Amino acid sequence: MTHLTSFAPNERKDMSQFMQKTEIVTVGTVNVDLIMGPQEPWPTPGTEVILPEANLREGGGAGITALALSALKCRHRMVVNVGRDLFGDWLKQRYGALTCDWIVEDTDTALTVGITHPDGERTFLSTPGHVAIFHPDDVMARLRGMDLDGVVVLFVGTSLMTALRPGLREIFQFVRQKGGLVALDTAWPTDGWTEAMRAMVCGWLPEVSILLLNEAETNGLLGVTDGKRSPDYDSALKAMPEEALFVTKLGPKGARLDRLGEAPVIAQPEPATVVDTIGAGDSFNAGFLAALARGQSVASCLETAVRTATLAISSDPRRYPGPEEVGLTQVSEMITASGEAQG
């Protein structure tokens, strides 16, 4: 069984391996986001509206996570698919060397148009495109070619990838057999948290060591529908591997981390002027997993994650913070702490 503590390299031999290895692999969605607004009220059909702002940028759970991990100077890889079209070519150009594990499909690349509103809310219009045909066999083929021992493999946006979902448990089991840790961010299911969706995700939990959900997703998974009772985190943690982490992203309230039999860990954000909350959860995931991969305490991981998300969503234009801005331990610092010679 892989333990979370295996990510703190304390021996000279392990440090040498750590410096050369991938820390995190992200499996999920990458697509094009066109963000426009602000708009209020919703336009009347048949009319045209001129909006003051528009921004074309990289999107999708894996896409945003990868940008944040790159800014944090993590060694990471991406397993995603894209369409064989203009948008797919643009995404490959934007991600450069990270595209070595990408799958190119003979279909259109998914596009999301996000309309912002003056009250801070957003409306999204998306095409299924390549995301709908992301296949388990393609993911397994890429993962088989990687050394996953001691690697965090994040699966993000699984509720949106209908073709991938039936094969996920087998993929999770493969990752664990190869010595990796499975992290999961389901995203909000398009049909909501139906009984079938809840049963599917609960069936994955025995293979998931790190669960990363927002507050609404946590309530949906744990069946909290009236808002009058607290989620029963232990009911999920009992189904998960030893030392598993259940992380809940609480938006402006920060984040909470639960472990079986222990008091929750809470992290609150510093005051900030929020500009654009799109990708907040994915930025959070990057900060948390980057800190975990560097062997930081779970409390420190939570604080790093909250800082990463806060700095990302308060930037204009969008910028993802570097390691020194969020307190992320760097390899050079870890070598010094272990007493290994420099140079």
Coordinates of C-alpha atoms in Angstrom, one line a residue, residues 35-41 43 48-54 113-116:
I35 CA -14.6 34.7 -21.4
M36 CA -16.8 37.7 -22.2
G37 CA -18.7 40.2 -20.1
P38 CA -20.0 41.6 -17.9
Q39 CA -23.6 41.1 -19.1
E40 CA -26.9 41.9 -17.4
P41 CA -29.6 41.0 -18.0
P43 CA -29.8 39.1 -24.0
E48 CA -26.8 41.7 -30.5
V49 CA -24.9 42.9 -27.4
I50 CA -21.5 44.5 -27.4
L51 CA -19.5 43.4 -24.3
P52 CA -16.6 45.5 -22.9
E53 CA -14.3 42.6 -22.2
A54 CA -13.2 39.4 -23.9
V113 CA -17.9 30.5 -23.7
G114 CA -18.1 32.0 -20.3
I115 CA -20.4 35.1 -19.7
T116 CA -19.6 37.1 -16.6

